[in-house]
XYZ file of C-alpha atoms in Angstrom:
707
model
C 82.655 33.249 -41.928
C 80.487 36.303 -42.123
C 78.054 35.919 -39.239
C 74.476 36.080 -40.495
C 71.607 36.104 -38.042
C 68.418 34.520 -39.301
C 65.378 35.488 -37.313
C 63.700 35.733 -40.699
C 64.420 36.030 -44.385
C 65.124 39.718 -44.266
C 67.898 39.289 -41.765
C 69.595 36.999 -44.278
C 69.228 39.489 -47.090
C 70.236 42.471 -45.020
C 73.201 41.141 -43.076
C 74.347 44.670 -42.322
C 72.636 46.233 -39.339
C 71.093 49.661 -39.103
C 72.801 51.855 -36.546
C 72.624 55.557 -35.982
C 72.930 58.064 -33.210
C 70.400 60.461 -34.649
C 67.563 57.987 -35.041
C 68.348 56.189 -31.781
C 68.330 59.447 -29.872
C 65.029 60.488 -31.447
C 63.378 57.145 -30.734
C 64.633 57.128 -27.169
C 63.476 60.670 -26.520
C 60.011 60.029 -27.903
C 59.254 56.621 -26.401
C 61.398 55.989 -23.331
C 60.580 57.051 -19.799
C 64.088 56.356 -18.579
C 67.640 56.667 -19.798
C 68.991 54.136 -17.325
C 69.339 51.431 -19.965
C 72.678 51.974 -21.780
C 71.390 50.085 -24.811
C 68.685 52.697 -25.370
C 70.866 55.787 -25.431
C 73.720 56.774 -27.698
C 77.065 55.452 -26.513
C 79.571 58.086 -25.450
C 82.479 55.942 -26.599
C 84.350 56.623 -29.856
C 82.461 55.478 -32.965
C 79.390 54.724 -30.846
C 81.024 51.500 -29.645
C 79.059 49.611 -26.974
C 80.084 50.457 -23.423
C 80.486 47.050 -21.811
C 81.213 48.636 -18.431
C 77.556 49.698 -18.322
C 75.730 46.934 -20.212
C 74.268 44.166 -18.037
C 72.274 41.032 -18.837
C 69.065 42.566 -17.515
C 69.266 45.444 -19.994
C 68.739 43.317 -23.094
C 65.149 42.119 -22.863
C 63.580 45.541 -22.181
C 65.796 47.140 -24.824
C 64.884 44.521 -27.416
C 61.198 44.901 -26.621
C 61.516 48.673 -26.881
C 63.221 48.249 -30.241
C 60.417 46.012 -31.498
C 57.802 48.520 -30.350
C 59.670 51.378 -32.025
C 59.904 49.549 -35.338
C 56.246 48.552 -35.252
C 55.270 52.168 -34.626
C 57.486 53.400 -37.464
C 56.031 50.870 -39.900
C 52.504 51.704 -38.822
C 53.221 55.353 -39.538
C 54.354 54.478 -43.076
C 51.289 52.332 -43.704
C 48.861 54.971 -42.426
C 50.417 57.819 -44.378
C 47.620 59.199 -46.566
C 50.052 60.841 -48.966
C 51.084 59.051 -52.143
C 54.050 56.747 -51.728
C 57.444 58.332 -52.356
C 60.941 57.041 -51.878
C 61.396 59.282 -48.839
C 58.109 58.542 -47.059
C 58.177 54.802 -47.734
C 61.542 53.241 -48.608
C 63.713 55.633 -46.622
C 61.389 55.490 -43.616
C 61.345 51.701 -43.829
C 65.141 51.674 -43.925
C 65.215 53.817 -40.782
C 62.434 51.972 -38.954
C 64.621 49.339 -37.291
C 67.521 51.528 -36.214
C 66.999 51.173 -32.473
C 66.287 47.446 -32.589
C 69.248 46.688 -34.826
C 71.648 48.658 -32.637
C 70.546 46.578 -29.632
C 70.626 43.327 -31.610
C 74.177 44.039 -32.759
C 75.389 43.917 -29.172
C 73.026 41.120 -28.137
C 74.041 38.763 -30.941
C 77.683 39.683 -30.439
C 77.499 38.437 -26.866
C 75.270 35.410 -27.459
C 77.812 34.204 -30.005
C 81.077 35.066 -28.289
C 80.354 35.205 -24.548
C 76.930 33.887 -23.635
C 75.433 32.747 -20.336
C 72.200 31.253 -19.012
C 70.480 34.640 -18.754
C 71.304 35.637 -22.327
C 70.254 32.228 -23.627
C 66.917 32.587 -21.859
C 66.376 35.995 -23.465
C 67.366 34.551 -26.834
C 64.815 31.746 -26.518
C 62.069 34.148 -25.502
C 62.802 36.771 -28.143
C 63.514 34.574 -31.195
C 59.832 34.027 -32.082
C 59.098 37.699 -31.394
C 61.764 38.757 -33.897
C 60.269 36.380 -36.445
C 56.783 37.733 -35.831
C 58.062 41.293 -36.243
C 59.663 40.558 -39.609
C 56.531 38.783 -40.814
C 54.474 41.743 -39.649
C 56.544 43.956 -41.933
C 57.176 41.838 -45.016
C 53.736 40.223 -45.124
C 51.945 43.551 -44.618
C 49.660 44.075 -47.626
C 49.386 47.840 -47.294
C 53.113 48.300 -46.908
C 53.877 46.042 -49.863
C 51.383 47.971 -51.972
C 53.321 51.187 -51.368
C 56.654 49.510 -52.105
C 55.274 47.896 -55.264
C 53.840 51.186 -56.519
C 57.298 52.703 -56.328
C 59.004 49.674 -57.837
C 56.718 49.641 -60.877
C 57.561 53.256 -61.698
C 61.163 53.142 -60.444
C 62.651 54.288 -63.751
C 60.689 57.535 -63.601
C 61.585 58.411 -60.003
C 64.969 59.993 -60.856
C 66.760 58.181 -58.051
C 70.500 58.053 -57.552
C 71.957 54.570 -58.271
C 72.170 53.502 -54.627
C 68.607 54.582 -53.836
C 67.438 52.764 -56.960
C 69.215 49.628 -55.746
C 67.683 49.982 -52.277
C 64.188 50.155 -53.762
C 64.880 47.059 -55.863
C 66.294 45.224 -52.867
C 63.280 45.944 -50.678
C 60.826 44.920 -53.381
C 62.687 41.664 -53.997
C 62.814 41.041 -50.246
C 59.052 41.473 -49.939
C 58.437 39.088 -52.820
C 60.872 36.528 -51.482
C 59.343 36.779 -48.016
C 55.892 35.890 -49.364
C 54.177 39.239 -49.865
C 52.191 37.839 -52.813
C 50.697 34.944 -50.839
C 47.026 34.734 -49.943
C 45.954 35.787 -46.469
C 45.541 32.158 -45.400
C 48.971 31.168 -46.696
C 50.551 34.155 -44.996
C 49.213 32.942 -41.677
C 50.614 29.490 -42.369
C 53.976 31.019 -43.297
C 54.035 33.028 -40.079
C 53.564 29.795 -38.149
C 56.450 28.176 -40.020
C 58.747 31.147 -39.434
C 57.987 31.311 -35.721
C 58.632 27.587 -35.299
C 61.864 27.814 -37.283
C 63.107 30.714 -35.173
C 62.445 28.713 -32.015
C 64.072 25.562 -33.401
C 67.170 27.412 -34.606
C 67.644 28.958 -31.183
C 67.185 25.547 -29.563
C 69.771 24.043 -31.913
C 72.380 26.668 -31.025
C 71.778 26.280 -27.307
C 71.910 22.484 -27.499
C 75.045 22.490 -29.631
C 76.890 24.808 -27.251
C 76.054 22.400 -24.439
C 77.145 19.454 -26.610
C 80.496 21.090 -27.324
C 81.102 21.832 -23.655
C 79.803 18.527 -22.275
C 81.714 16.588 -24.921
C 85.081 17.697 -23.547
C 87.123 14.735 -22.330
C 89.147 14.502 -19.129
C 92.200 12.238 -19.081
C 93.678 11.272 -15.737
C 96.665 9.330 -17.077
C 99.393 11.471 -18.607
C 100.557 8.513 -20.692
C 97.292 8.658 -22.632
C 98.365 12.073 -23.908
C 101.821 11.036 -25.070
C 102.952 13.204 -27.960
C 101.764 16.501 -26.508
C 104.363 19.011 -25.380
C 104.660 20.137 -21.784
C 103.328 23.515 -22.855
C 100.261 21.895 -24.416
C 99.677 19.771 -21.330
C 99.958 22.814 -19.108
C 97.329 24.649 -21.154
C 95.000 21.635 -20.885
C 95.174 21.239 -17.116
C 91.650 20.708 -15.842
C 90.549 23.847 -14.029
C 87.520 21.971 -12.649
C 89.529 19.219 -11.016
C 92.404 16.849 -11.677
C 93.788 15.607 -14.974
C 93.783 17.215 -18.408
C 90.658 18.447 -20.175
C 90.444 18.245 -23.981
C 87.795 20.663 -25.329
C 85.978 20.026 -28.604
C 86.264 22.343 -31.575
C 83.293 22.802 -33.888
C 84.725 20.672 -36.711
C 84.787 16.885 -37.020
C 88.573 16.628 -36.891
C 90.297 17.867 -33.744
C 93.739 19.552 -33.879
C 95.387 17.464 -31.147
C 94.899 14.236 -33.116
C 97.919 15.241 -35.169
C 100.197 14.962 -32.134
C 98.722 12.174 -30.004
C 100.661 8.911 -30.162
C 98.155 6.511 -28.578
C 95.611 5.331 -31.118
C 92.988 4.609 -28.464
C 93.209 8.214 -27.262
C 92.838 9.546 -30.784
C 89.797 7.378 -31.401
C 88.211 8.409 -28.113
C 88.595 12.126 -28.882
C 87.454 11.748 -32.477
C 84.344 9.789 -31.527
C 83.510 12.302 -28.794
C 83.530 15.012 -31.460
C 81.738 12.885 -34.053
C 78.933 11.890 -31.672
C 78.756 15.017 -29.500
C 75.150 15.688 -30.560
C 74.138 12.167 -31.562
C 72.989 9.747 -28.876
C 73.966 12.070 -26.043
C 71.794 14.175 -23.742
C 72.447 17.008 -26.199
C 71.168 15.105 -29.232
C 70.147 17.452 -32.069
C 68.806 14.905 -34.581
C 65.169 15.642 -33.813
C 65.778 19.396 -34.020
C 67.545 19.318 -37.385
C 64.932 16.967 -38.828
C 62.147 19.338 -37.833
C 64.074 22.308 -39.224
C 64.683 20.607 -42.581
C 61.090 19.423 -42.951
C 59.677 22.819 -41.986
C 62.000 24.583 -44.405
C 60.844 22.254 -47.189
C 57.225 23.131 -46.423
C 58.114 26.816 -46.368
C 59.788 26.578 -49.769
C 56.750 24.833 -51.233
C 54.349 27.357 -49.722
C 56.355 30.111 -51.397
C 56.025 28.366 -54.766
C 59.284 26.433 -55.058
C 60.208 22.760 -55.333
C 62.312 22.894 -52.198
C 63.892 25.255 -49.698
C 67.196 25.526 -51.575
C 65.461 26.672 -54.754
C 63.750 29.428 -52.768
C 66.865 30.339 -50.789
C 69.169 30.662 -53.811
C 67.207 33.548 -55.292
C 69.512 36.513 -55.729
C 72.703 34.469 -55.423
C 75.380 33.968 -58.051
C 74.567 30.238 -58.235
C 70.873 31.036 -58.842
C 69.532 27.473 -58.467
C 70.412 24.116 -56.841
C 71.145 22.460 -60.176
C 74.097 24.786 -60.706
C 75.471 23.947 -57.277
C 75.198 20.201 -57.885
C 76.858 20.666 -61.278
C 79.812 22.270 -59.510
C 79.917 19.388 -57.011
C 79.793 16.779 -59.772
C 82.692 18.448 -61.517
C 84.866 18.372 -58.393
C 83.959 15.129 -56.597
C 85.764 12.644 -58.904
C 89.053 14.558 -58.849
C 88.834 15.267 -55.119
C 88.079 11.697 -54.062
C 90.692 10.263 -56.442
C 93.323 12.518 -54.893
C 92.076 11.604 -51.403
C 92.390 7.886 -52.274
C 95.984 8.420 -53.360
C 96.696 10.321 -50.150
C 95.123 7.513 -48.105
C 97.369 4.963 -49.807
C 100.448 7.036 -48.967
C 99.328 7.321 -45.364
C 98.637 3.574 -45.119
C 102.194 2.920 -46.299
C 103.479 5.327 -43.655
C 101.560 3.429 -40.965
C 103.263 0.210 -42.067
C 106.629 1.938 -42.329
C 106.145 3.090 -38.750
C 105.893 -0.555 -37.699
C 102.157 -0.508 -37.037
C 99.459 -2.806 -38.377
C 95.975 -1.324 -38.662
C 93.723 0.092 -41.347
C 93.721 3.867 -41.645
C 90.738 5.490 -39.916
C 89.618 9.101 -39.656
C 91.277 9.554 -36.248
C 94.617 8.454 -37.712
C 94.659 10.698 -40.766
C 96.123 13.900 -39.358
C 98.897 12.209 -37.395
C 100.201 10.050 -40.217
C 99.569 12.664 -42.902
C 101.908 14.887 -40.894
C 104.523 12.111 -41.029
C 104.094 11.823 -44.799
C 104.483 15.579 -45.163
C 107.628 15.525 -43.079
C 109.095 12.723 -45.186
C 108.106 14.184 -48.575
C 108.785 17.840 -47.887
C 110.965 17.767 -44.768
C 108.291 19.951 -43.184
C 107.174 19.584 -39.584
C 104.290 21.644 -38.157
C 106.118 21.892 -34.840
C 108.996 23.621 -36.622
C 106.640 26.259 -38.041
C 104.599 27.234 -34.976
C 107.402 29.067 -33.109
C 107.344 31.639 -35.920
C 103.620 32.317 -35.589
C 103.062 34.148 -32.299
C 99.476 35.371 -32.327
C 99.903 39.105 -31.767
C 102.888 39.297 -34.094
C 100.876 37.547 -36.797
C 98.072 40.071 -36.312
C 100.116 43.261 -36.150
C 103.055 42.450 -38.410
C 101.211 40.121 -40.755
C 97.495 40.819 -41.122
C 97.776 44.555 -40.424
C 101.025 44.887 -42.375
C 99.479 43.403 -45.525
C 96.496 45.749 -45.192
C 98.814 48.729 -44.798
C 100.842 47.829 -47.882
C 97.740 47.240 -49.989
C 95.377 49.900 -48.721
C 97.512 52.389 -46.794
C 95.599 51.951 -43.534
C 97.331 51.999 -40.147
C 96.431 50.622 -36.724
C 96.733 51.705 -33.100
C 95.836 49.527 -30.117
C 93.194 51.098 -27.851
C 93.395 49.713 -24.326
C 90.965 52.375 -23.110
C 87.983 50.874 -24.977
C 86.037 48.469 -22.713
C 85.427 44.937 -23.972
C 83.096 42.080 -23.049
C 85.983 39.756 -22.091
C 89.542 40.301 -20.910
C 90.975 38.365 -23.873
C 89.556 40.801 -26.439
C 91.920 43.344 -28.015
C 90.762 46.606 -29.627
C 92.459 48.577 -32.402
C 91.616 51.860 -34.064
C 92.109 52.021 -37.829
C 93.192 55.084 -39.784
C 93.238 55.985 -43.452
C 96.534 56.767 -45.161
C 95.902 60.497 -44.682
C 95.235 60.028 -40.962
C 91.428 60.119 -41.112
C 89.624 57.788 -38.733
C 88.332 54.582 -40.320
C 86.832 52.518 -37.491
C 87.344 50.205 -34.514
C 88.376 46.554 -34.664
C 87.841 43.991 -31.875
C 89.947 40.811 -31.988
C 88.588 37.912 -29.898
C 90.719 34.883 -30.663
C 90.741 32.353 -27.812
C 88.246 29.535 -27.245
C 86.155 29.440 -24.063
C 83.042 27.576 -22.901
C 80.832 30.656 -23.354
C 81.713 30.965 -27.052
C 80.109 29.076 -29.922
C 82.432 27.149 -32.220
C 83.978 28.418 -35.423
C 85.260 31.770 -36.614
C 83.297 34.776 -37.810
C 83.089 38.507 -38.396
C 80.258 40.886 -37.617
C 79.511 44.490 -36.674
C 78.684 46.339 -33.497
C 78.161 49.399 -35.713
C 77.652 49.239 -39.488
C 79.013 51.896 -41.834
C 76.360 54.289 -43.146
C 76.537 57.837 -44.509
C 72.843 58.169 -43.675
C 73.714 58.180 -39.976
C 77.325 59.320 -40.348
C 78.416 56.002 -38.824
C 81.886 54.571 -39.156
C 82.224 50.804 -38.692
C 82.896 48.983 -35.433
C 83.760 45.412 -36.394
C 84.791 42.265 -34.550
C 86.516 39.017 -35.498
C 85.966 35.910 -33.382
C 88.042 32.714 -33.521
C 88.525 29.653 -31.325
C 92.276 29.196 -30.994
C 93.391 27.128 -27.984
C 94.431 29.455 -25.181
C 97.935 28.788 -23.857
C 98.726 28.290 -20.199
C 99.386 31.403 -18.139
C 102.800 32.795 -19.026
C 103.159 30.847 -22.283
C 103.078 32.367 -25.747
C 100.116 31.731 -28.035
C 101.608 30.013 -31.078
C 99.450 29.297 -34.113
C 99.385 26.582 -36.728
C 99.517 27.750 -40.317
C 95.804 26.912 -40.688
C 95.070 29.223 -37.762
C 97.179 31.957 -39.349
C 95.171 31.536 -42.538
C 91.927 31.806 -40.560
C 93.075 35.096 -39.040
C 93.769 36.524 -42.498
C 90.416 35.142 -43.697
C 88.318 36.767 -40.999
C 90.126 40.072 -41.389
C 89.262 39.907 -45.081
C 85.612 40.048 -44.002
C 86.511 42.948 -41.710
C 88.119 44.881 -44.569
C 84.958 44.379 -46.614
C 83.087 46.057 -43.761
C 85.650 48.783 -43.047
C 85.872 49.883 -46.672
C 82.090 50.105 -47.064
C 81.078 53.421 -48.582
C 77.287 53.300 -48.644
C 74.489 55.665 -47.746
C 72.168 52.919 -46.570
C 73.136 50.299 -43.978
C 71.063 47.617 -45.726
C 73.454 47.784 -48.695
C 76.626 48.403 -46.723
C 79.790 46.339 -46.820
C 79.161 42.630 -46.374
C 75.410 42.831 -47.089
C 75.924 40.851 -50.294
C 74.899 37.415 -51.554
C 76.238 34.531 -49.470
C 78.153 33.108 -52.422
C 80.022 36.382 -52.827
C 80.562 37.397 -49.201
C 83.292 34.762 -48.759
C 85.285 36.107 -51.707
C 87.016 39.057 -49.968
C 87.828 36.887 -46.952
C 89.234 33.971 -48.928
C 91.156 36.349 -51.157
C 92.830 37.921 -48.120
C 94.237 34.514 -47.126
C 96.633 34.725 -50.068
C 98.749 37.379 -48.362
C 99.659 35.050 -45.486
C 102.311 33.375 -47.649
C 103.265 36.393 -49.735
C 107.065 36.669 -49.311
C 107.250 40.281 -48.082
C 104.386 39.740 -45.647
C 105.531 36.353 -44.362
C 109.047 37.566 -43.653
C 107.661 40.533 -41.747
C 105.539 38.532 -39.292
C 107.063 35.040 -39.193
C 109.530 35.826 -36.404
C 110.666 33.277 -33.838
C 108.887 34.071 -30.588
C 112.063 33.597 -28.526
C 114.866 34.919 -30.713
C 113.065 37.272 -33.086
C 114.807 35.442 -35.929
C 113.080 35.732 -39.301
C 111.711 32.483 -40.684
C 114.432 30.874 -42.842
C 113.921 30.954 -46.595
C 114.434 27.197 -46.687
C 111.420 26.736 -44.407
C 109.345 29.112 -46.537
C 110.231 27.085 -49.621
C 109.123 23.900 -47.873
C 105.793 25.454 -46.858
C 105.095 26.524 -50.427
C 106.217 23.218 -51.893
C 103.800 21.431 -49.576
C 100.964 23.764 -50.585
C 99.021 21.105 -52.499
C 99.620 18.410 -49.884
C 96.484 16.823 -48.391
C 94.248 18.799 -50.746
C 92.293 15.676 -51.665
C 91.283 15.294 -48.033
C 90.594 19.003 -47.594
C 88.424 19.296 -50.693
C 86.554 16.046 -50.050
C 85.633 16.939 -46.456
C 84.410 20.328 -47.691
C 82.411 18.779 -50.534
C 80.893 16.269 -48.113
C 79.663 19.032 -45.802
C 78.463 21.192 -48.699
C 76.630 18.248 -50.227
C 74.952 17.399 -46.920
C 73.709 20.970 -46.714
C 72.171 20.834 -50.200
C 70.673 17.385 -49.641
C 68.952 18.514 -46.437
C 67.528 21.509 -48.266
C 66.387 19.888 -51.506
C 63.944 17.439 -49.938
C 60.368 17.800 -51.132
C 57.677 19.045 -48.718
C 56.061 15.605 -48.519
C 59.344 13.826 -47.758
C 59.565 12.366 -44.258
C 62.965 11.886 -42.650
C 62.621 8.795 -40.500
C 66.258 8.836 -39.392
C 68.636 11.785 -39.564
C 71.622 9.434 -39.389
C 70.346 7.293 -42.269
C 69.565 10.412 -44.310
C 73.115 11.665 -43.803
C 74.619 8.295 -44.703
C 72.553 8.033 -47.898
C 73.357 11.619 -48.894
C 77.082 10.883 -48.789
C 76.819 7.441 -50.384
C 74.633 8.508 -53.294
C 77.121 11.193 -54.296
C 80.150 8.904 -53.793
C 81.564 11.112 -51.072
C 82.027 8.142 -48.751
C 84.402 6.200 -51.001
C 87.334 7.122 -48.760
C 86.030 6.040 -45.374
C 88.817 7.830 -43.506
C 87.618 11.217 -44.815
C 84.542 12.307 -42.845
C 82.539 15.450 -43.648
C 83.987 18.615 -42.163
C 80.753 18.866 -40.173
C 78.242 16.157 -39.414
C 74.632 17.266 -39.709
C 74.141 17.125 -35.943
C 76.707 19.878 -35.291
C 76.527 21.760 -38.589
C 75.956 25.196 -37.073
C 76.406 27.031 -40.365
C 73.214 25.560 -41.792
C 71.051 24.823 -38.748
C 72.110 27.648 -36.456
C 73.245 30.449 -38.724
C 72.478 31.934 -42.128
C 74.148 29.419 -44.428
C 71.250 27.006 -45.042
C 71.592 25.864 -48.668
C 74.620 28.142 -48.725
C 77.671 26.279 -47.439
C 78.651 25.675 -51.066
C 79.598 29.378 -51.053
C 83.090 28.601 -49.784
C 83.808 26.502 -52.871
C 81.974 28.879 -55.204
C 84.027 31.871 -54.094
C 87.241 29.845 -53.986
C 87.326 30.064 -57.762
C 86.978 33.847 -57.518
C 89.700 34.320 -54.935
C 92.287 32.225 -56.779
C 91.411 33.988 -60.031
C 91.686 37.376 -58.315
C 95.063 36.545 -56.795
C 96.214 35.401 -60.219
C 95.410 38.913 -61.475
C 97.502 40.432 -58.679
C 100.412 38.113 -59.479
C 100.296 39.163 -63.121
C 100.065 42.859 -62.280
C 102.820 43.505 -59.773
C 101.518 41.723 -56.682
C 101.155 43.520 -53.360
C 101.237 47.214 -54.285
C 99.310 50.272 -53.123
C 98.052 50.852 -56.639
C 96.652 47.332 -56.930
C 95.176 47.469 -53.442
C 93.481 50.796 -54.042
C 92.018 49.579 -57.311
C 90.625 46.474 -55.584
C 89.240 48.583 -52.748
C 87.613 51.122 -55.060
C 86.137 48.618 -57.509
C 85.212 45.716 -55.198
C 85.624 46.095 -51.436
C 83.933 49.493 -51.157
C 80.903 48.750 -53.319
C 78.767 46.756 -50.880
C 75.568 45.528 -52.507
C 75.082 48.588 -54.700
C 75.878 46.953 -58.055
C 75.479 43.597 -59.782
C 78.163 41.388 -58.238
C 79.115 39.455 -61.369
C 79.401 42.665 -63.373
C 81.418 44.268 -60.568
C 83.921 41.409 -60.531
C 84.236 41.328 -64.305
C 84.701 45.093 -64.431
C 87.578 44.852 -61.948
C 89.124 41.684 -63.403
C 88.659 42.563 -67.051
C 87.218 39.118 -67.785
C 85.035 36.387 -66.344
C 86.702 34.309 -63.598
C 88.638 31.230 -64.673
C 88.759 27.963 -62.728
C 92.325 27.001 -63.695
C 94.048 28.931 -60.840
C 91.847 27.108 -58.306
C 92.580 23.689 -59.799
C 96.293 24.475 -59.754
C 96.166 25.618 -56.125
C 94.343 22.429 -55.156
C 96.866 20.259 -56.978
C 94.178 19.022 -59.344
C 95.919 20.330 -62.451
């Protein structure tokens, strides 16, 4: 997932952050009385990376407030300029206005997501409405919009270079989308909505983190955990007392259910995850209901039928109807395949001498048995070949080197925010510096659930900035002294998130607002999903799939089994994804006068009315109450993006397969024509120009086993 912070609309549109030594130094010199705050002076580390040896909790609030003040002053200067509006004195100055604030926010949001604490959460709660008010003060400013509009109207006569032209268009569209054309009274109402939404979103994230942590289960009887290896048990030893502590991941299904033999234990863990934020002290139902109803009112105020219709402006899908059309085309095939899979699993339960009806907490365990019987493939036989650092360096990095010529060097001299974080420096094929990469892979209580990519520093020629990028995952941390071995799904996630990172590293833009991953939500997942394909590419797999004890290369017979099982369980996988995506769209297509009397009933009806509950053992990947993508991040009315871009990534990989596969020539062409373009060109045209045709859905259907 590309992490998108949503203090307001503009933060969604401009996911890239504005960093720069020059502007930061100027702002600091002109407005600060002290240089004691490391967030307010240029970092002395390579690439301007944040110096976590100096940054303390108490530095953030004053730095954020200083950043807000600096941006307000810069905007006021633009508005009060008596000279006629020009690109330089309006658009360029607006682009530069938030440099200090964004550089502080990059670090702040990095920590609040990956390593938060009570102090940071308190700052987040206090500052969220202030960030919203700041954005409204900019994008609902009549005088500022007048200057932007004057330039937009005569844009074709301004003789701008293509990227500057695109920046002007992007700002104008952002102003319009934000409500710049509303009446004064409606603008005040919108400001109220935005402030409330910022506060509610922050409250949701804080409550969900507590729900994830408090939902962890402690088992005192080792027999209850039968099926887990001694290594797994050792890693789960309760550091707060006796017994074994099972943490909750952000998804509905929990990885350990695949191994646990006792059905009562599986049910207990599943229900703890399923109800973590429903009926507990960390209940989020009231919060998400308020968010959905406020968003509906916001959409209506801005002239749309619902929030989704407003939100989908500028995306490839364009409108909710197109998203639902995609769902309707996939649901019958997905649920039919899931039904067939459920029947196979039910037979396996009986074959195993057990007599019960398949439930969600049984699926993973008995599906694994079916896979072993059908394909002679056992997950436990695969994991020894997927040691985490070997996967990263000899798999993820190796594929990037073969495709794009880039190389990597670990930097143990760069300070990090947690001891588990690794740092690498990236170099171009000719030896030129490319950027810094932070890898933060292990779960911990201070980290929100899921996996994501974001920037500490965003690429920009305007500020001569090279990217500093981080990937965050939530892999279970092994016990001290044990190796960290990954499942294949976790390997795929590592490739996925580094695909986002490559999109950021290869950015080649003047302006940070158009740089790298600052693209539509239903395109941003394309480079990341596409990069997953290299995890099973023969040359790559053989290079990194080495037994952690012997160094033996993964046997070809095992590779063949993995590939043969590629379409296994795809009915379940697609249905759980469709269920979550559908929930997202249903929450965000309610009308402004619709009252949600019960969040649970709304969720149940949303699944039933679209026939996504026909296989009761397949729950949504996320229940509404812990759906952080849509209630705590920037994917509201946007979770469909994963399915939308899935078609692109399978189609793109099909092109590679038909044109020589993993070669430097193919990689360079993809980098030059797609990964390096940021948001500077029309995305559909960009893809078609690279591909030579419109994307086709057949490769996706084949990969899913639906054709």
